[in-house]
Short mmCIF file of C-alpha atoms and ligand atoms in Angstrom, two decimals:
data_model
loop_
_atom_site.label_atom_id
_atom_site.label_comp_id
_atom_site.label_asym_id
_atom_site.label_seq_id
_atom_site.Cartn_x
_atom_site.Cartn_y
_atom_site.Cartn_z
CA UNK A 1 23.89 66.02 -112.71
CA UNK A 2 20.44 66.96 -110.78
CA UNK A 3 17.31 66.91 -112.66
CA UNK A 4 13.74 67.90 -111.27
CA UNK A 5 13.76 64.30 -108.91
CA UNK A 6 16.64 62.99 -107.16
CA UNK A 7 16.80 60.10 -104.83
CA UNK A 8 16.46 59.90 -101.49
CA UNK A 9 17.05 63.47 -100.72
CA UNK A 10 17.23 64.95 -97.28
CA UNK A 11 13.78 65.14 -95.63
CA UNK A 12 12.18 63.32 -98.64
CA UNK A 13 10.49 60.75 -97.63
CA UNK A 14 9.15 59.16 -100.65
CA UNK A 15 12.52 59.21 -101.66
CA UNK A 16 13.52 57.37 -98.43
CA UNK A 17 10.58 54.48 -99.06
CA UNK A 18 11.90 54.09 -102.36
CA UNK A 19 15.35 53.61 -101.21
CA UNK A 20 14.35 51.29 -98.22
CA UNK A 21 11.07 49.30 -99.51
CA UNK A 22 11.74 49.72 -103.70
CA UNK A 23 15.20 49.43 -104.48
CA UNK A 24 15.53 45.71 -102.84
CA UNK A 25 12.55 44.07 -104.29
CA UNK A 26 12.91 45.75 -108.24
CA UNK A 27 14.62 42.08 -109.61
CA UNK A 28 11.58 40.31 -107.58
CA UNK A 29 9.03 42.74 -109.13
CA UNK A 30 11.01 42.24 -112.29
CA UNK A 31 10.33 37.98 -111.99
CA UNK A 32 6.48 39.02 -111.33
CA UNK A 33 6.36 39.82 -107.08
CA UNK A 34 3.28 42.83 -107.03
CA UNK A 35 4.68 45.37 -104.44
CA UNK A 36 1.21 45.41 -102.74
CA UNK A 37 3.17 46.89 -99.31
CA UNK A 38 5.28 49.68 -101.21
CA UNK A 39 2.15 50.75 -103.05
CA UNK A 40 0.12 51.31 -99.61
CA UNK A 41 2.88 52.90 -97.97
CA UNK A 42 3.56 55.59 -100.77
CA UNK A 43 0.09 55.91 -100.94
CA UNK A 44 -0.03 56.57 -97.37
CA UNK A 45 2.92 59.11 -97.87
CA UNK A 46 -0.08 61.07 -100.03
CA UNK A 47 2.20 59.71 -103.31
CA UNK A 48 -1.27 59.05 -105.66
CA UNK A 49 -2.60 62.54 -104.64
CA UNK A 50 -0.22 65.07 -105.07
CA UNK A 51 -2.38 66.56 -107.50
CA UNK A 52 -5.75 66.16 -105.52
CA UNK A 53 -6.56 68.53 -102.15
CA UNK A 54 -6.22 67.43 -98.51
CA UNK A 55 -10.25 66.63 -98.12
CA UNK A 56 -9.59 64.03 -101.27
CA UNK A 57 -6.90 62.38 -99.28
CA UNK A 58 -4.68 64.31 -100.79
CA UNK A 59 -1.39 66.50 -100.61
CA UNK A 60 -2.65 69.98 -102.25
CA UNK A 61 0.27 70.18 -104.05
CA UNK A 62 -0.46 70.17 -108.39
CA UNK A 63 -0.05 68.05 -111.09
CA UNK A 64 3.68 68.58 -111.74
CA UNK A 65 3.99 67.42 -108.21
CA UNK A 66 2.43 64.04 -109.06
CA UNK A 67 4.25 64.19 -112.33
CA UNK A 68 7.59 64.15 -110.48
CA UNK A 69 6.70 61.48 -107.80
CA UNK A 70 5.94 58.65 -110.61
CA UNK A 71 9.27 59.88 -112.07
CA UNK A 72 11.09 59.37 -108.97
CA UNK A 73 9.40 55.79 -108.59
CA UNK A 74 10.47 54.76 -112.49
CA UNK A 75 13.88 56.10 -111.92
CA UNK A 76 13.99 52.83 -109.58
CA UNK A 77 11.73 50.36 -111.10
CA UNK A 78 9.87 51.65 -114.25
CA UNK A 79 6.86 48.59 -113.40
CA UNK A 80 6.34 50.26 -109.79
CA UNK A 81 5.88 53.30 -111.61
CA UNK A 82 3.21 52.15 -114.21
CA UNK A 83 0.89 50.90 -110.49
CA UNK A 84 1.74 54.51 -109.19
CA UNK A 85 0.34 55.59 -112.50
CA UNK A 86 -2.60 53.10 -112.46
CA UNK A 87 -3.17 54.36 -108.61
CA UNK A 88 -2.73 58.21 -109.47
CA UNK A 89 -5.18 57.94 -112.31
CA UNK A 90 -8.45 56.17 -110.38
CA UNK A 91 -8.04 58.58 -107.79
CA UNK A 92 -7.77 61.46 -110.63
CA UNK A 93 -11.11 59.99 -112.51
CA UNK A 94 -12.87 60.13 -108.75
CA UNK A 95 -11.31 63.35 -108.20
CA UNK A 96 -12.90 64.57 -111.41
CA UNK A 97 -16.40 62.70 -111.39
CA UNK A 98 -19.76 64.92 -110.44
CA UNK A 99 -21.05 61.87 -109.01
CA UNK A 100 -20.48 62.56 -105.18
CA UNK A 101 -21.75 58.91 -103.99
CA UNK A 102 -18.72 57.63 -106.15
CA UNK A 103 -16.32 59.85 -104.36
CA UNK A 104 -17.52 59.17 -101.23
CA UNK A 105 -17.65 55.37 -101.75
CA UNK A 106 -13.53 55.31 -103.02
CA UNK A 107 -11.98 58.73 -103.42
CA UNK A 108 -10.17 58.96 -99.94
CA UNK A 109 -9.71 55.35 -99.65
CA UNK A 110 -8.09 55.26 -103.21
CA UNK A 111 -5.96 58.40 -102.98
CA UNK A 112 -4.34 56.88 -99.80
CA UNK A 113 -3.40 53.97 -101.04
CA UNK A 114 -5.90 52.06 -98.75
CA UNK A 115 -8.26 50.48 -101.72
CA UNK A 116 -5.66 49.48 -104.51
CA UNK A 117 -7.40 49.90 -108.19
CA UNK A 118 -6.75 49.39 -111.51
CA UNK A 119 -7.66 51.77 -115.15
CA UNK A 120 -8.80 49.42 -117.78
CA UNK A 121 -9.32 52.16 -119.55
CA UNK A 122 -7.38 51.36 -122.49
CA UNK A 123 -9.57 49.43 -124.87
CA UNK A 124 -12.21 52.16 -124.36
CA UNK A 125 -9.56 55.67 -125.34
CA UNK A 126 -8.82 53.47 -128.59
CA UNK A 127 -12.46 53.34 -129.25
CA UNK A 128 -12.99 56.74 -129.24
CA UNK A 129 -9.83 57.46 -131.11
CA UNK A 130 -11.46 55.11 -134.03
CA UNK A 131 -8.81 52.18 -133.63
CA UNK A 132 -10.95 49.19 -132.16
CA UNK A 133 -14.28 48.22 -131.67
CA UNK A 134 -15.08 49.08 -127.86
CA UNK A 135 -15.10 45.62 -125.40
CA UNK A 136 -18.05 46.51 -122.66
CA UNK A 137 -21.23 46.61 -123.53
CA UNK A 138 -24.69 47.27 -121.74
CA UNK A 139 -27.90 48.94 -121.04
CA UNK A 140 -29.53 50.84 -118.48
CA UNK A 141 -31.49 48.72 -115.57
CA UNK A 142 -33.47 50.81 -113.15
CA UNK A 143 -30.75 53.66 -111.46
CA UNK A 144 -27.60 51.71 -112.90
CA UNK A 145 -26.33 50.02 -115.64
CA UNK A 146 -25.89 45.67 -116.70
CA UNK A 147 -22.60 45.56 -118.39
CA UNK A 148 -20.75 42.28 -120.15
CA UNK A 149 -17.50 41.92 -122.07
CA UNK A 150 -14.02 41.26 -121.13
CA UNK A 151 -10.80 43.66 -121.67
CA UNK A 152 -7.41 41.52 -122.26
CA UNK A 153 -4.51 43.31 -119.92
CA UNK A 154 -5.73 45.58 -116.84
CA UNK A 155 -2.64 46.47 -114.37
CA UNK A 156 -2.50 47.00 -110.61
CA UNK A 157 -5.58 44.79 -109.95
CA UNK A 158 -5.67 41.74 -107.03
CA UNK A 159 -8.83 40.16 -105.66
CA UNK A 160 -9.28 43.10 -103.32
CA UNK A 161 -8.61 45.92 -105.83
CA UNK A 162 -11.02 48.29 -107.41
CA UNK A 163 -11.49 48.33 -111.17
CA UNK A 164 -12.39 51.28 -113.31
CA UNK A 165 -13.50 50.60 -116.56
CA UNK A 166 -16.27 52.25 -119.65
CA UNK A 167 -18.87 50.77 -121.46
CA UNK A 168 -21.05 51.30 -124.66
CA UNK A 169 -24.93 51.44 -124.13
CA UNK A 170 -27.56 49.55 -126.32
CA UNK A 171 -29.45 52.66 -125.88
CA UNK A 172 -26.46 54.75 -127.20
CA UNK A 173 -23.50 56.43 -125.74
CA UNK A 174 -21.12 55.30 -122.76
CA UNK A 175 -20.43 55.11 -119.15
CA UNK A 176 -17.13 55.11 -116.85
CA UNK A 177 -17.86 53.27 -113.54
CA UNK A 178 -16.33 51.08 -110.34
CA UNK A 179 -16.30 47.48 -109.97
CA UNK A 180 -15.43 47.18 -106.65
CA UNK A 181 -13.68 43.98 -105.47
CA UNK A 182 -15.87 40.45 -105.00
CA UNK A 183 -18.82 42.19 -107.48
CA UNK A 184 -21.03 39.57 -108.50
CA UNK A 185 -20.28 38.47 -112.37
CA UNK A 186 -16.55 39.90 -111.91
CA UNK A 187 -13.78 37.62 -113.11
CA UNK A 188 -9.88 37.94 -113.03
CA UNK A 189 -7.64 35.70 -115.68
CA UNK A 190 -4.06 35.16 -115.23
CA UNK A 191 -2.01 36.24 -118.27
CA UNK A 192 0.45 34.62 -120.15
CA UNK A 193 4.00 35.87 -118.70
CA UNK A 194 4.98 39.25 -120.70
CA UNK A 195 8.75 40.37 -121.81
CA UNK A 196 8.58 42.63 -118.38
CA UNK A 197 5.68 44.60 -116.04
CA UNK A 198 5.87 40.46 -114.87
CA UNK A 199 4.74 42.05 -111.28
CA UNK A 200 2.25 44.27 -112.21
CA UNK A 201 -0.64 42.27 -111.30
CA UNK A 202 -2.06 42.43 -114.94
CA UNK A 203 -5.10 40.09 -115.37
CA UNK A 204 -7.50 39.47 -118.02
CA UNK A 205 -10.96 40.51 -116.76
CA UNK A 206 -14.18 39.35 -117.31
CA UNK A 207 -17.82 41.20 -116.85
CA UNK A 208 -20.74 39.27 -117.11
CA UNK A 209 -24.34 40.54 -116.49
CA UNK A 210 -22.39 42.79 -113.71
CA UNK A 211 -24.83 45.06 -112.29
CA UNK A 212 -23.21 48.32 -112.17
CA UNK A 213 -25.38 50.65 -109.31
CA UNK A 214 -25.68 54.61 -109.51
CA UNK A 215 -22.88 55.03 -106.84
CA UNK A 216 -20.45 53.46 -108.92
CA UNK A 217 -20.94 55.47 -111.78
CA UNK A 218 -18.16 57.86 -112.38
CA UNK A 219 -19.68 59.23 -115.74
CA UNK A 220 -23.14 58.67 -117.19
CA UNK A 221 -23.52 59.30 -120.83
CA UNK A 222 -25.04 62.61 -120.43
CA UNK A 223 -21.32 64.42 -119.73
CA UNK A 224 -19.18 61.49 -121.27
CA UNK A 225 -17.52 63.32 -123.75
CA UNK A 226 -17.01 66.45 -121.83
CA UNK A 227 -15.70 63.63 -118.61
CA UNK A 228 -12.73 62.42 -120.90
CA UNK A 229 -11.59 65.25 -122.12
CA UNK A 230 -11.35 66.86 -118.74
CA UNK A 231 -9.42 63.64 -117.18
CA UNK A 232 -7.35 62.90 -120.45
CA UNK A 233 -4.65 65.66 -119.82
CA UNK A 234 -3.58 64.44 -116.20
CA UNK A 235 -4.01 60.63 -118.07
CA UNK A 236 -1.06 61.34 -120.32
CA UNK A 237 1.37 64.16 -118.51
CA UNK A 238 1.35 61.57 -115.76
CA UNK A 239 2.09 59.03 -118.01
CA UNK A 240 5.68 61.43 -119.01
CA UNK A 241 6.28 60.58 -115.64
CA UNK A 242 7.28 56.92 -116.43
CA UNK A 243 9.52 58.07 -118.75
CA UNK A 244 11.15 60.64 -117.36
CA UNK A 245 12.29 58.58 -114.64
CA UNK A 246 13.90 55.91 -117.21
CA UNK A 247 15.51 58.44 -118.55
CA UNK A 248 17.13 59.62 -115.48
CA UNK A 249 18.30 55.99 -114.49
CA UNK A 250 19.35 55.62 -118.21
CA UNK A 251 21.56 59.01 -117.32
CA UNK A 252 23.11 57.76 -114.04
CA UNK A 253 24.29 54.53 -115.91
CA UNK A 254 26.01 56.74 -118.49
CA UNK A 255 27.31 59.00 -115.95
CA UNK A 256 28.71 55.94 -114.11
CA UNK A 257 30.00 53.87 -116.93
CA UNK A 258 31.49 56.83 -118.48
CA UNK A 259 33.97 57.19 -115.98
CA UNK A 260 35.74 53.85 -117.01
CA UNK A 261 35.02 53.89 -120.32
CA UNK A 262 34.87 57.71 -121.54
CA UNK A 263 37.23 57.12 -123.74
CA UNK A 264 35.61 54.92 -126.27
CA UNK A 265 31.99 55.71 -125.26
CA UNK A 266 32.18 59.01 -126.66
CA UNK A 267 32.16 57.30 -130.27
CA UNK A 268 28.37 56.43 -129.25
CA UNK A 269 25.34 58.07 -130.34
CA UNK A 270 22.88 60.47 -127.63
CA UNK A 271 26.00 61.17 -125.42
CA UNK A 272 24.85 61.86 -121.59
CA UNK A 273 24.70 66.06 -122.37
CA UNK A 274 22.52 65.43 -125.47
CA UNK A 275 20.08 63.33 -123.32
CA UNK A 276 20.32 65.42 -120.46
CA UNK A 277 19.11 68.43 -122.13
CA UNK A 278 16.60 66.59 -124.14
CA UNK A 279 15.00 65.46 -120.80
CA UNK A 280 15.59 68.86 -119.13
CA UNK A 281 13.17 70.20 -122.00
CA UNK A 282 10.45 67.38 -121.73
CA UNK A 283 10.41 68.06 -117.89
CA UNK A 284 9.89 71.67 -118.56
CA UNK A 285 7.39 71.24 -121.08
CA UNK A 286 5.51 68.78 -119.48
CA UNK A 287 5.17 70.50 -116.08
CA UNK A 288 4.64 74.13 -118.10
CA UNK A 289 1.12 71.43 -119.70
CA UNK A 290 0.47 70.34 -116.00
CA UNK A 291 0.11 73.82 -114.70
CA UNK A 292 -1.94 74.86 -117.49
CA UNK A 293 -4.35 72.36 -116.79
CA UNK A 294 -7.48 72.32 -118.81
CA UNK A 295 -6.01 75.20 -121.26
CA UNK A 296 -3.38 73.38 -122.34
CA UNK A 297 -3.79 72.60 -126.00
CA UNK A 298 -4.42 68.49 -126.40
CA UNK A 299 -1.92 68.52 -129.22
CA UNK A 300 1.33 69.92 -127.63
CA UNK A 301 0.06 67.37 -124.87
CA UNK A 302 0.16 64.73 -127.07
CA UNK A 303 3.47 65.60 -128.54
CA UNK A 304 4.42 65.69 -125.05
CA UNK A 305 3.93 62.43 -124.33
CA UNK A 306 4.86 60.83 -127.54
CA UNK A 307 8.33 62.51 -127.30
CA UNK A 308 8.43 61.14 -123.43
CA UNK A 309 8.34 57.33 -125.05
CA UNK A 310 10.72 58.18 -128.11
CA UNK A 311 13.55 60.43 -125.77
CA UNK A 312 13.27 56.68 -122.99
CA UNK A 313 13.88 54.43 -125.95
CA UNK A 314 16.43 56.47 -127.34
CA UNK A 315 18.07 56.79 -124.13
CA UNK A 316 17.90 52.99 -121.87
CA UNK A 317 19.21 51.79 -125.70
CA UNK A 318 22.15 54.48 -125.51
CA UNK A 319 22.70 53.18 -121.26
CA UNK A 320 22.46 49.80 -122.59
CA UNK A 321 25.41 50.24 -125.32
CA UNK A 322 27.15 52.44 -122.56
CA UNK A 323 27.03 49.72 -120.68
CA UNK A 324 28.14 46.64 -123.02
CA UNK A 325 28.37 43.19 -121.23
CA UNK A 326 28.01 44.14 -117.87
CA UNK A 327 24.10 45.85 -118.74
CA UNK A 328 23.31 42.70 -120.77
CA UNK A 329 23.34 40.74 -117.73
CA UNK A 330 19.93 39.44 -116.37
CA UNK A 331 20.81 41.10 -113.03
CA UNK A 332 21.23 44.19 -115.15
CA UNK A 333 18.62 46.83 -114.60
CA UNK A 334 20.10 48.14 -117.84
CA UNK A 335 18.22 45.64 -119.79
CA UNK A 336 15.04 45.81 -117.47
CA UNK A 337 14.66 49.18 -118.62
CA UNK A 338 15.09 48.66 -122.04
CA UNK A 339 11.86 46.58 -121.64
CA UNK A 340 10.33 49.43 -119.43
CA UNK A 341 11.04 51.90 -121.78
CA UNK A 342 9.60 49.61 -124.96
CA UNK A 343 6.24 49.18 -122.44
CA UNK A 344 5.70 52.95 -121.85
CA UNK A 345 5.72 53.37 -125.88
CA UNK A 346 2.93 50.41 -126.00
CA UNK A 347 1.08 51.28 -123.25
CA UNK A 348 -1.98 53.21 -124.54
CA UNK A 349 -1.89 55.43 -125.85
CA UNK A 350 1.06 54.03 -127.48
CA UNK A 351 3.39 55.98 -129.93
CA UNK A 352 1.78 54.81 -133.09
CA UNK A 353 -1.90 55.46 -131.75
CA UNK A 354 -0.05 58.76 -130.36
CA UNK A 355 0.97 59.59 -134.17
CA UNK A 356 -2.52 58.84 -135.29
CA UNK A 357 -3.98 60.94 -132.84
CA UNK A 358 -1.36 64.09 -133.46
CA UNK A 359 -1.64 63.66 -137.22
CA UNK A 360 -5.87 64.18 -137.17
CA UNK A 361 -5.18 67.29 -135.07
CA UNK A 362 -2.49 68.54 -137.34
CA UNK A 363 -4.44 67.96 -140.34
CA UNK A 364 -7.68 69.33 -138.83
CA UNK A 365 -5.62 73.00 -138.13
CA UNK A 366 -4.20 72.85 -141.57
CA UNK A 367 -8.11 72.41 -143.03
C1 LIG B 401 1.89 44.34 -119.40
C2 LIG B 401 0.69 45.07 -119.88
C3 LIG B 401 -0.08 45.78 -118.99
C4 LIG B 401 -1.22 46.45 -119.43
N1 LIG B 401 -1.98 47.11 -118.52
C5 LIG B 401 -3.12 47.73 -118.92
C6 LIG B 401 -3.96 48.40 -117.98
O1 LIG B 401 -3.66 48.49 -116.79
N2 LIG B 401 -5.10 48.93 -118.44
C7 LIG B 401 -5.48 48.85 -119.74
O2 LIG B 401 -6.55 49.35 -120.08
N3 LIG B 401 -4.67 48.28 -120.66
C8 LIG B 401 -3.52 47.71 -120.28
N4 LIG B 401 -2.70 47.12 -121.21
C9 LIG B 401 -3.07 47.21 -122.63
C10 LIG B 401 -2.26 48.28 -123.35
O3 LIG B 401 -2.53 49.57 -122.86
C11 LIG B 401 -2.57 48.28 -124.85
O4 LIG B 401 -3.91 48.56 -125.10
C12 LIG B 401 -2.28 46.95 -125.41
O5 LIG B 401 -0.90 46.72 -125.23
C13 LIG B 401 -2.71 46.83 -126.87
O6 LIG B 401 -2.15 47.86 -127.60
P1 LIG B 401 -1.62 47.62 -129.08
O7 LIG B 401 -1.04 48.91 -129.49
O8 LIG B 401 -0.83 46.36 -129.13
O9 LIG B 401 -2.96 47.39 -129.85
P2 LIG B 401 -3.12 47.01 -131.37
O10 LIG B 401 -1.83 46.82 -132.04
O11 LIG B 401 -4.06 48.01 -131.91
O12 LIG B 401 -3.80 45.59 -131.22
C14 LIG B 401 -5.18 45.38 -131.47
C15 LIG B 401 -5.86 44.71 -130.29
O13 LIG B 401 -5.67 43.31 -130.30
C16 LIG B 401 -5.65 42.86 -128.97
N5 LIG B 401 -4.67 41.78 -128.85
C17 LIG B 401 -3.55 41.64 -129.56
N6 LIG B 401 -2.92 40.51 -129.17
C18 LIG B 401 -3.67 39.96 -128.20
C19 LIG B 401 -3.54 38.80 -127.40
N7 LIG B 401 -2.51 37.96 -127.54
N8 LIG B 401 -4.49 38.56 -126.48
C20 LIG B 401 -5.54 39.37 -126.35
N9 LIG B 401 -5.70 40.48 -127.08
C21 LIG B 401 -4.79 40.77 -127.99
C22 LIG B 401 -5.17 44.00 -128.12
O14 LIG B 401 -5.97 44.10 -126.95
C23 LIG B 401 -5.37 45.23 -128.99
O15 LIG B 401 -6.35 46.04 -128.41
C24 LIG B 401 -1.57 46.43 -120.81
C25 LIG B 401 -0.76 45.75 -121.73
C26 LIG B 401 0.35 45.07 -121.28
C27 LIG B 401 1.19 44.36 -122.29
#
């Protein structure tokens, strides 16, 4: 079966760097290595701007592009694909800030892969969607801001990586902004080890009194709103990416282990033609939102990416009974992705702040 990404095709060379540099280090990534060379050779391979033009470092290609590349990196290890996410994303927020000190300072270098960063975005998007009190707080000193707090998980970070991250203001309103590596009052915490993502490079992170200058502000509070809800569709149809590409694995282990054991796997639940189609329709849908781009309604986006998380738990559970013994084994990357999978649905926005967020819509076109 093909699908919109396939590995390793001819003359595809992120394909090739996932088959070469990837695919042997997934079980280290698994046990917590962070694949610090892979990410700066895809990004040199213009894998974090597909979506961005050549003079941001990137490939001038569009968002389904970028879409497809994370899938292509999941399909092979779903944590890899979450730091292609993390990477994509910064350079998208730079891509889209009005701020051109900001883009000067890390666009190119983060779109190439050259400056690694991380979103901590997440604490801040469940703010505004009224499910937790926000983390960062400050106030305006002189031409920037002095921000304190701490966020719990943030991804793809390292002692050299950027951070972007949002803030409340004493004065009222917020602001997105860089912390670029070694900033003064910037603190990284080791977590405690998680059920996968183990080589993610998630820390905890601490601000205190971090003086935040106007070239590292992405978004003052002036355009806040109108900054988020310009970034947030690229934020989630890339996330469908990570999906996607469990999916397809999920499908090749199906495909395989069907051929030994057709005959009593066919008494199983979302069969390899169900799932097939059912991925076939996200991909289509999702890359019909991408090329809409700012006119694509929020809502189907959000269904969009909430049916992404339910169709990869549905189907690395269906590779993983497929499978039987032989995917429960810890060398298995049937039961990696079954934690992969249950990450992309908790990874915010996750599918029960996706539900909230669907069901306010819904009930605000019924009104
Ligand atoms: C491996 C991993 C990587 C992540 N990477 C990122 C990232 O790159 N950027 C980012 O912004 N977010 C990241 N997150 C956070 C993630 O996006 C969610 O916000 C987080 O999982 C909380 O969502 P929730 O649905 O559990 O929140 P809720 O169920 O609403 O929980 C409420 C809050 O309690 C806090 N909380 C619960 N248990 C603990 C605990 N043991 N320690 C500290 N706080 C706790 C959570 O932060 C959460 O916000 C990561 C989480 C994990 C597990």
């Amino acid at each position: 079966m093909t699908y919109a990404t396939s590995p390793a095709a001819e003359g595809d060379s992120i394909g090739q760097l996932i088959h070469d540099a990837l695919a042997p280090q997934v079980e280290a990534i698994d046990q917590g290595r962070y694949p610090g060379d892979f990410m700066r050779a895809l990004g040199g391979l213009g894998g974090f701007g597909a979506a961005l033009p050549t003079e941001a470092g990137g490939l001038g290609r569009d968002l389904p592009a970028q879409i497809d590349i994370i899938a292509q990196v999941a399909r092979t290890c779903g944590s890899t694909a979450f730091l292609a996410w993390c990477q994509a994303t910064c350079a998208w927020y730079l891509h889209r800030s009005d701020n051109p000190a900001v883009k000067d300072r890390y666009l190119n270098a983060v779109t190439s892969g050259r400056l690694l960063a991380g979103t901590g975005m997440s604490n801040a998007v469940k703010h505004l969607a009224g499910i937790e009190r926000i983390n960062l707080r400050g106030h305006r000193e002189g031409d920037g801001y002095r921000i304190s707090g701490a966020l719990p998980w943030v991804s793809n970070l390292g002692p050299d990586h950027l951070l972007i991250v949002a803030a409340a203001l004493d004065e009222g309103g917020y602001v997105m902004f860089a912390v670029p590596p070694g900033a003064d009052g910037l603190t990284l915490r080791a977590c405690p080890t998680f059920a996968g993502l183990e080589g993610s490079g998630t820390y905890g992170v601490r601000l205190k009194d971090v003086f935040v200058p106007a070239q590292d502000v992405l978004s003052g509070p002036e355009r806040f709103d109108a900054y988020v809800q310009g970034f947030k569709p690229g934020f989630l149809l890339m996330q469908i990416g990570m999906g996607a590409g469990l999916v397809q694995a999920s499908l090749d282990t199906i495909h395989a282990t069907n051929q030994r054991l057709q005959h009593v796997n066919c008494y199983l639940d979302d069969q390899e033609g169900d799932l097939g189609q059912d991925l076939q329709q996200l991909l289509d849908q999702t890359h019909a939102l991408a090329r809409q781009g700012q006119d694509a309604p929020l809502l189907n986006i959000l269904r969009a990416r909430a049916l992404g998380s339910e169709l990869s738990l549905r189907a690395t559970q269906s590779a993983a009974l497929h499978a039987g013994a032989a995917g429960y084994l810890m060398s298995s990357p049937t039961q990696r992705r079954l934690r992969e999978a249950l990450f992309v649905a908790i990874v915010t926005p996750a599918l029960k702040h996706l539900r909230k967020e669907i069901h306010t819509l819904e009930q605000r076109q019924a009104a």
